[in-house]
mmCIF file of C-alpha atoms and ligand atoms in Angstrom:
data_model
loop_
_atom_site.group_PDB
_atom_site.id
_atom_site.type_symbol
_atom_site.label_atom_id
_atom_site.label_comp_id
_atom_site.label_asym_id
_atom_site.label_seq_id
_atom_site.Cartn_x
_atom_site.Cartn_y
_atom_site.Cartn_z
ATOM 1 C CA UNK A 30 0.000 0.000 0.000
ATOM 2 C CA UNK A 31 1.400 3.902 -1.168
ATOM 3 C CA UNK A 32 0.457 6.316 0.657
ATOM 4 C CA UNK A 33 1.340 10.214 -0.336
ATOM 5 C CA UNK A 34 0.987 12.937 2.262
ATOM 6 C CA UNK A 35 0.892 16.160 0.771
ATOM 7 C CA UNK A 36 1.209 18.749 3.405
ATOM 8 C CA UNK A 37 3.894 21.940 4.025
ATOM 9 C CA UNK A 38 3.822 21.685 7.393
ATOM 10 C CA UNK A 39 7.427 19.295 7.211
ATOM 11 C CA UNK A 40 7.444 18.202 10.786
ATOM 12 C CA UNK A 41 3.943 17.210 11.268
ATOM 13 C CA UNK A 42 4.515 15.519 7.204
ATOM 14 C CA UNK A 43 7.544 13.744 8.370
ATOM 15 C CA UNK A 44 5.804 12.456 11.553
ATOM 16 C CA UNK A 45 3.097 11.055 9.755
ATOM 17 C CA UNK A 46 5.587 9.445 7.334
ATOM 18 C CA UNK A 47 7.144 7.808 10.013
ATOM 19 C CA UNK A 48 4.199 6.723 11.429
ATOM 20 C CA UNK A 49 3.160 5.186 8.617
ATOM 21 C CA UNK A 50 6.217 3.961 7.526
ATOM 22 C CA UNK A 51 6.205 1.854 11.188
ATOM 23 C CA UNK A 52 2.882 0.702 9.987
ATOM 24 C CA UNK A 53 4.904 -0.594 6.508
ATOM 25 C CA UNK A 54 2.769 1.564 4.618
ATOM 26 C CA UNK A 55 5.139 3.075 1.730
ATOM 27 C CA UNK A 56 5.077 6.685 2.199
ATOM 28 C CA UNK A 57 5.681 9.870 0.029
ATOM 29 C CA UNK A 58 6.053 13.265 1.313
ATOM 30 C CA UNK A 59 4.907 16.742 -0.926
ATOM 31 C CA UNK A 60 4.976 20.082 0.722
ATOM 32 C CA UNK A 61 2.996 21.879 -1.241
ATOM 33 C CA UNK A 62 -0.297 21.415 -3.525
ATOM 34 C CA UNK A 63 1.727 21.507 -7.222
ATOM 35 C CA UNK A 64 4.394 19.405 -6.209
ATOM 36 C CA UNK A 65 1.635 16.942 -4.777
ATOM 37 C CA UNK A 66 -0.479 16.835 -8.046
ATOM 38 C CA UNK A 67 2.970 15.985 -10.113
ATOM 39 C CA UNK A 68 3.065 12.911 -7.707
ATOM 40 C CA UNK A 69 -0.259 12.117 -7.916
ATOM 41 C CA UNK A 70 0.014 11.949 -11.730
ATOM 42 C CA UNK A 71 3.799 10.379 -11.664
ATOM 43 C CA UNK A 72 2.532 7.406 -9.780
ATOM 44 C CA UNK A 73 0.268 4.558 -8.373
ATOM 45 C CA UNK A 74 -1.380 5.515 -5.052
ATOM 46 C CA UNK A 75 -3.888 3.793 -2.327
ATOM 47 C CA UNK A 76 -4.905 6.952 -0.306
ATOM 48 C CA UNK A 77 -3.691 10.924 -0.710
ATOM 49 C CA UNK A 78 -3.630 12.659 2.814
ATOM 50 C CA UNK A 79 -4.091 16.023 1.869
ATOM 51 C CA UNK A 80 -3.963 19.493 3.818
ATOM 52 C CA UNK A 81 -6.097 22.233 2.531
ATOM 53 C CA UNK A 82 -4.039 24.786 3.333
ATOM 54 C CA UNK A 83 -0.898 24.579 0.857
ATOM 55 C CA UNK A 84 1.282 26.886 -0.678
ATOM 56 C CA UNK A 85 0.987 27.067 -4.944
ATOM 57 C CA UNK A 86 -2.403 25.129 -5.471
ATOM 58 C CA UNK A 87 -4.539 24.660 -2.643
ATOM 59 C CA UNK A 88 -5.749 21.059 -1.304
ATOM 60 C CA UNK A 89 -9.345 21.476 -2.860
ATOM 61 C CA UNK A 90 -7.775 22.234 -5.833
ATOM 62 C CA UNK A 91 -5.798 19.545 -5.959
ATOM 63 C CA UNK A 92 -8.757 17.321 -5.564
ATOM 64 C CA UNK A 93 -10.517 18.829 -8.208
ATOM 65 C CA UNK A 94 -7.477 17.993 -10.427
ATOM 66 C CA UNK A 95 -7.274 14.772 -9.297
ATOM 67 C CA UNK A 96 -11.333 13.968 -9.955
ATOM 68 C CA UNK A 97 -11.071 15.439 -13.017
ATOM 69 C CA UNK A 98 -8.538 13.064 -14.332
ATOM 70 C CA UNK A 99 -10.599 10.626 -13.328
ATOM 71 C CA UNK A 100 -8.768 8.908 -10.538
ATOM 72 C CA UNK A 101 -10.497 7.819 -7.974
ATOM 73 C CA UNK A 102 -7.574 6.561 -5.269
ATOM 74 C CA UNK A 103 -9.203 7.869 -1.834
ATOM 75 C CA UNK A 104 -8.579 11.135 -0.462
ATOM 76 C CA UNK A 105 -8.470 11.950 2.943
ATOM 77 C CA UNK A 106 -8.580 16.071 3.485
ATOM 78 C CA UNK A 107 -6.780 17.299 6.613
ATOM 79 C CA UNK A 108 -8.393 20.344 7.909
ATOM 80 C CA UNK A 109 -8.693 23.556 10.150
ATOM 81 C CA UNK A 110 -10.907 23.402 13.149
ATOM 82 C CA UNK A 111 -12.545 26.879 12.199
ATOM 83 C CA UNK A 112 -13.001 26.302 8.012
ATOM 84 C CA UNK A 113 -16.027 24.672 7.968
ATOM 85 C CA UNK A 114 -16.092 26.164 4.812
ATOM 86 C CA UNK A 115 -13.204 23.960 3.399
ATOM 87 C CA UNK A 116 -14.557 20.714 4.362
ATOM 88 C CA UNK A 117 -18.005 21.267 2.469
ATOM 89 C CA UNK A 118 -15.987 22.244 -0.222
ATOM 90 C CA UNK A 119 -13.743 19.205 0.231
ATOM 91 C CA UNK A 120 -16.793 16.670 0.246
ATOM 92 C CA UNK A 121 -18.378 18.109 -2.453
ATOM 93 C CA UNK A 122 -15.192 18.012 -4.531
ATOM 94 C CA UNK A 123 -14.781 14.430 -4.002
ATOM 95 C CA UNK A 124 -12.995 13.968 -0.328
ATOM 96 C CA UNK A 125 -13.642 10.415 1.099
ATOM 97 C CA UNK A 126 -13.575 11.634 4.364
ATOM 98 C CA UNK A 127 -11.584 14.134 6.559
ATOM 99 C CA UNK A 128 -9.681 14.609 9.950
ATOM 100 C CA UNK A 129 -9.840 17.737 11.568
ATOM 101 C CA UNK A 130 -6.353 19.155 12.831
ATOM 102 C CA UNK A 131 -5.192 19.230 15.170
ATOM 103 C CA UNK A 132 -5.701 15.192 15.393
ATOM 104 C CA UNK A 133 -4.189 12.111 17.412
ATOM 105 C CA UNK A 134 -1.642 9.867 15.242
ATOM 106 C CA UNK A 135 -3.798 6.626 16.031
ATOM 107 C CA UNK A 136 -7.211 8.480 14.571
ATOM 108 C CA UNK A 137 -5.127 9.336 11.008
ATOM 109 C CA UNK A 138 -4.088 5.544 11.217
ATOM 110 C CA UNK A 139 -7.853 4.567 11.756
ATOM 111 C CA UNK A 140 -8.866 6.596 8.725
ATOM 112 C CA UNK A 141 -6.099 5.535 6.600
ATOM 113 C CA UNK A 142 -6.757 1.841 7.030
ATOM 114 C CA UNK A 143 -10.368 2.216 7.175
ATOM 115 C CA UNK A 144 -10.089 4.282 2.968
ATOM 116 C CA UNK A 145 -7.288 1.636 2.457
ATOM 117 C CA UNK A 146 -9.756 -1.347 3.489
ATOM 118 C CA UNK A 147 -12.387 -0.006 1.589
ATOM 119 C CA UNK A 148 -10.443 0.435 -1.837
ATOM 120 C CA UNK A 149 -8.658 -3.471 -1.076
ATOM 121 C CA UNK A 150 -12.601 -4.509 -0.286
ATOM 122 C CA UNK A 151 -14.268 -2.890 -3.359
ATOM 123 C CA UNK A 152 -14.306 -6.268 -5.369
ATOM 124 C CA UNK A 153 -15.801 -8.400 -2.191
ATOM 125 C CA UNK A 154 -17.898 -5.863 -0.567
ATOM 126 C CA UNK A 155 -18.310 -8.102 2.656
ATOM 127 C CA UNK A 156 -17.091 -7.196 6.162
ATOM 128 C CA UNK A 157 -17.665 -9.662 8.755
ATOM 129 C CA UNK A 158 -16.727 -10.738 12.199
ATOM 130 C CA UNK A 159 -18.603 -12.898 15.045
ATOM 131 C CA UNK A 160 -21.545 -13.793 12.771
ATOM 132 C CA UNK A 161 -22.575 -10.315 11.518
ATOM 133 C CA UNK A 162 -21.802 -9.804 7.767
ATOM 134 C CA UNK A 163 -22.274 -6.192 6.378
ATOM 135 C CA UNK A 164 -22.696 -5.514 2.791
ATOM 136 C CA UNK A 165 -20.728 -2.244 2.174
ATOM 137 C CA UNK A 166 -22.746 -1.729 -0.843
ATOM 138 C CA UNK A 167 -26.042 -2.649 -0.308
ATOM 139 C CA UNK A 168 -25.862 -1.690 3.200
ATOM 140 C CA UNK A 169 -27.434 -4.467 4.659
ATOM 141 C CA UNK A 170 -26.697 -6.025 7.903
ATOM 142 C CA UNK A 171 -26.991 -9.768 8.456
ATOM 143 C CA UNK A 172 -26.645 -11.861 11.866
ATOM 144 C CA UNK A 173 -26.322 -15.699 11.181
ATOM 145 C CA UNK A 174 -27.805 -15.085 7.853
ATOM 146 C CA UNK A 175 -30.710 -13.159 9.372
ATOM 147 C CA UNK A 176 -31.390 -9.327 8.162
ATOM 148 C CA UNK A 177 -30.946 -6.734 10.926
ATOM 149 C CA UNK A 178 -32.283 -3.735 10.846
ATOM 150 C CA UNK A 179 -29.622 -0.818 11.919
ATOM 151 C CA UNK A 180 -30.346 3.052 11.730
ATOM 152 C CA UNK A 181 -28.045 5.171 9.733
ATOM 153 C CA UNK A 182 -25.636 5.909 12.408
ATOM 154 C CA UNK A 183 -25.695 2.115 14.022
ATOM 155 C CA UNK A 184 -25.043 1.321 10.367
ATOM 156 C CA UNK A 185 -22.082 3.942 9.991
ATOM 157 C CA UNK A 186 -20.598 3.054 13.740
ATOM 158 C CA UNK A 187 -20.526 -0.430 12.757
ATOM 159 C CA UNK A 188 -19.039 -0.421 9.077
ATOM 160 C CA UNK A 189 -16.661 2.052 10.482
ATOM 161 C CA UNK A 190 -15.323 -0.753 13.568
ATOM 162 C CA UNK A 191 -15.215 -3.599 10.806
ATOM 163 C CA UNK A 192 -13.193 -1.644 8.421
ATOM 164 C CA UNK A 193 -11.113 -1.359 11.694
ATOM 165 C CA UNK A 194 -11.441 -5.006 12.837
ATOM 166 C CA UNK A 195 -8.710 -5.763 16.001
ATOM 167 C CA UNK A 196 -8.357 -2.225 16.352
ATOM 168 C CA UNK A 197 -9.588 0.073 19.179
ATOM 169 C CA UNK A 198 -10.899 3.325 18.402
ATOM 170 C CA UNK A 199 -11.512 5.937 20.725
ATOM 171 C CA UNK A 200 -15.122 7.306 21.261
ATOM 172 C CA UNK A 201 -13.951 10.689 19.657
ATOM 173 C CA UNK A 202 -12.894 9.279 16.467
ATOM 174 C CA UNK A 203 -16.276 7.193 16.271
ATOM 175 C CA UNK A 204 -18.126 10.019 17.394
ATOM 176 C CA UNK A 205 -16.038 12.477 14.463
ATOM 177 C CA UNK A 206 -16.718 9.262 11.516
ATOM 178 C CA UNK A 207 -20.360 9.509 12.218
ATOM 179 C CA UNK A 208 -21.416 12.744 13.064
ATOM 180 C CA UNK A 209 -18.388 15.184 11.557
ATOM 181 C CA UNK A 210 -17.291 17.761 14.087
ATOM 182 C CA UNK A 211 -20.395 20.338 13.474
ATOM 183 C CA UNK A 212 -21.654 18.460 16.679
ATOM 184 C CA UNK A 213 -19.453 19.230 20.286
ATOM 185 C CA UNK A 214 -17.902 16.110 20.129
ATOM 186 C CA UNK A 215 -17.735 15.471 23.988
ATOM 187 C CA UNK A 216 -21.457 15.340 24.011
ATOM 188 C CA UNK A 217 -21.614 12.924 20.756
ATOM 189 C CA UNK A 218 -18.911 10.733 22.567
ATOM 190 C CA UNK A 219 -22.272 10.227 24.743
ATOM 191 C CA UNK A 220 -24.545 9.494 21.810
ATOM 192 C CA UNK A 221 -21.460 6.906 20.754
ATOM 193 C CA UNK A 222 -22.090 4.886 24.089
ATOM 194 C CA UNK A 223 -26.070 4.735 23.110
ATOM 195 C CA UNK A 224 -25.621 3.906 20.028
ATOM 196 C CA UNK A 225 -23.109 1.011 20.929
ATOM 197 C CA UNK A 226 -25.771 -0.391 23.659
ATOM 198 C CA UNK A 227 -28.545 -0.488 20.473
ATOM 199 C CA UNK A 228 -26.312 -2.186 18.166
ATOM 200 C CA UNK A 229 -25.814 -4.670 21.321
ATOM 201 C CA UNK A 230 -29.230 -5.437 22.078
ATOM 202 C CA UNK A 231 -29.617 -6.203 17.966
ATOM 203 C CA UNK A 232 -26.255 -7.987 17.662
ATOM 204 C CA UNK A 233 -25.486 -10.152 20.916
ATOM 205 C CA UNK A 234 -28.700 -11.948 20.958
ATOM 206 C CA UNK A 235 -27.060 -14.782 23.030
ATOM 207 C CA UNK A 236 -23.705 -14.991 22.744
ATOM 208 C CA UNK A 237 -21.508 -15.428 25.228
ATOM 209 C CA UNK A 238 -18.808 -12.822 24.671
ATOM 210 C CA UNK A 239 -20.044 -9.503 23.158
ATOM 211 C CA UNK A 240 -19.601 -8.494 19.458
ATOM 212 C CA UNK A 241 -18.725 -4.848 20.367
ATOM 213 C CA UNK A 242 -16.387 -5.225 23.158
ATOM 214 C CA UNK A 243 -15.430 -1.952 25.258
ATOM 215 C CA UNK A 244 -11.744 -1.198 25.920
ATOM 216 C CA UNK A 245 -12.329 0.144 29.467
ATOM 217 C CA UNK A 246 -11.177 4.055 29.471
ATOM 218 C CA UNK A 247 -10.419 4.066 25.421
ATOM 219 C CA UNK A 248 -13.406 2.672 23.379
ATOM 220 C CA UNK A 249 -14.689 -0.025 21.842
ATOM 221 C CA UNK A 250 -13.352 -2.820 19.294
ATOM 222 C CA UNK A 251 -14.653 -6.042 17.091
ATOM 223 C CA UNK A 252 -12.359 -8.223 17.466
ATOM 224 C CA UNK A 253 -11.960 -11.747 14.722
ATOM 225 C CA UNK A 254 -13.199 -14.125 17.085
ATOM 226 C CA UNK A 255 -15.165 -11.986 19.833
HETATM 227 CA CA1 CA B 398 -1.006 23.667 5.727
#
């Protein structure tokens, strides 16, 4: 998997390359928005990381030029707490998803394996764990074969911890997947915890060890074999 990280601040860019380098991702580096785009078009990526804020060409343009070659590697847009601005621009311009800065190193690695999962997944479209199968496509949810009915956000809180199967993720970057930040995320940390006990009562039936287990003090994880 090749990830490039196009962003001019260089420390934060060379953290995040060594980050990702630990996680043997294969890692590029572009400080600024032309310089990215040349990459982009010079070779073969999984995901772009891409600030909005860059010298030459800015990140949205840079994602216009990339959907209007046609590509359609996965883009996740780094952004500025106070531009909500940007990010509806980003989404509408063809972002996959987006991190708000300043952000935790282990929610960047949740996104990044959660686009690369997705683009690795797009011929099976199947997630499953413990008995629950999710169609990433069709959307639908099935427990021993059964249909289950999920709500939009039970839906999007559980794709989002399959795509991230053995993985913890904090209730802030669950509550930030589903909701965005145009919500105070310490209260939607709250809605997280509901929203985990629905999916519960729908998924455990009667098994013995939960589906969703909680990670006492961090969050919440599916594991392989719950
Ligand atoms: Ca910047």
């Amino acid at each position: 998997m090749r990830i490039l990280v196009i962003e001019d601040e260089e420390a934060l860019a060379l953290q995040i390359r060594h980050v990702l380098n630990s996680e043997k991702y294969l890692c590029d580096v572009a400080f600024d928005g032309m310089e990215g785009l040349d990459k982009i078009f010079d070779g073969e990526y999984d995901l772009i990381i891409l600030d909005i804020l860059l010298p030459k060409m800015d990140g949205i343009q840079v994602l216009k030029g990339i959907r209007s070659e046609g590509l359609t590697v996965p883009v996740l847009l780094l952004t500025a707490k106070d531009r909500v601005e940007d990010k509806v621009a980003g989404l509408d311009a063809g972002a996959d998803d987006y991190l708000t800065k300043p952000f935790a190193i282990p929610e960047l690695l949740a996104r990044a394996r959660s686009l690369l999962r997705r683009t690795s997944e797009v011929k099976s479209s199947t997630l499953s764990a413990g008995g629950i199968e999710v169609n990433t496509t069709t959307h639908e949810v099935f427990l021993r074969g059964k249909p289950v009915h999920l709500t939009a956000k039970e839906y999007a809180m559980l794709e989002f911890l399959l795509y991230n199967k053995n993985r913890v993720l904090s209730r802030l970057s669950i509550a930030e997947h589903v909701w965005g930040d145009t919500f105070d995320l310490f209260t939607m940390t709250n809605f997280v915890d509901v929203h985990i006990r629905n999916l519960r009562k729908k998924m455990d039936d009667d098994r013995e060890k939960r589906l969703i287990q909680t990670v006492r003090g961090v969050g919440y994880i599916i594991r392989d074999e719950p």
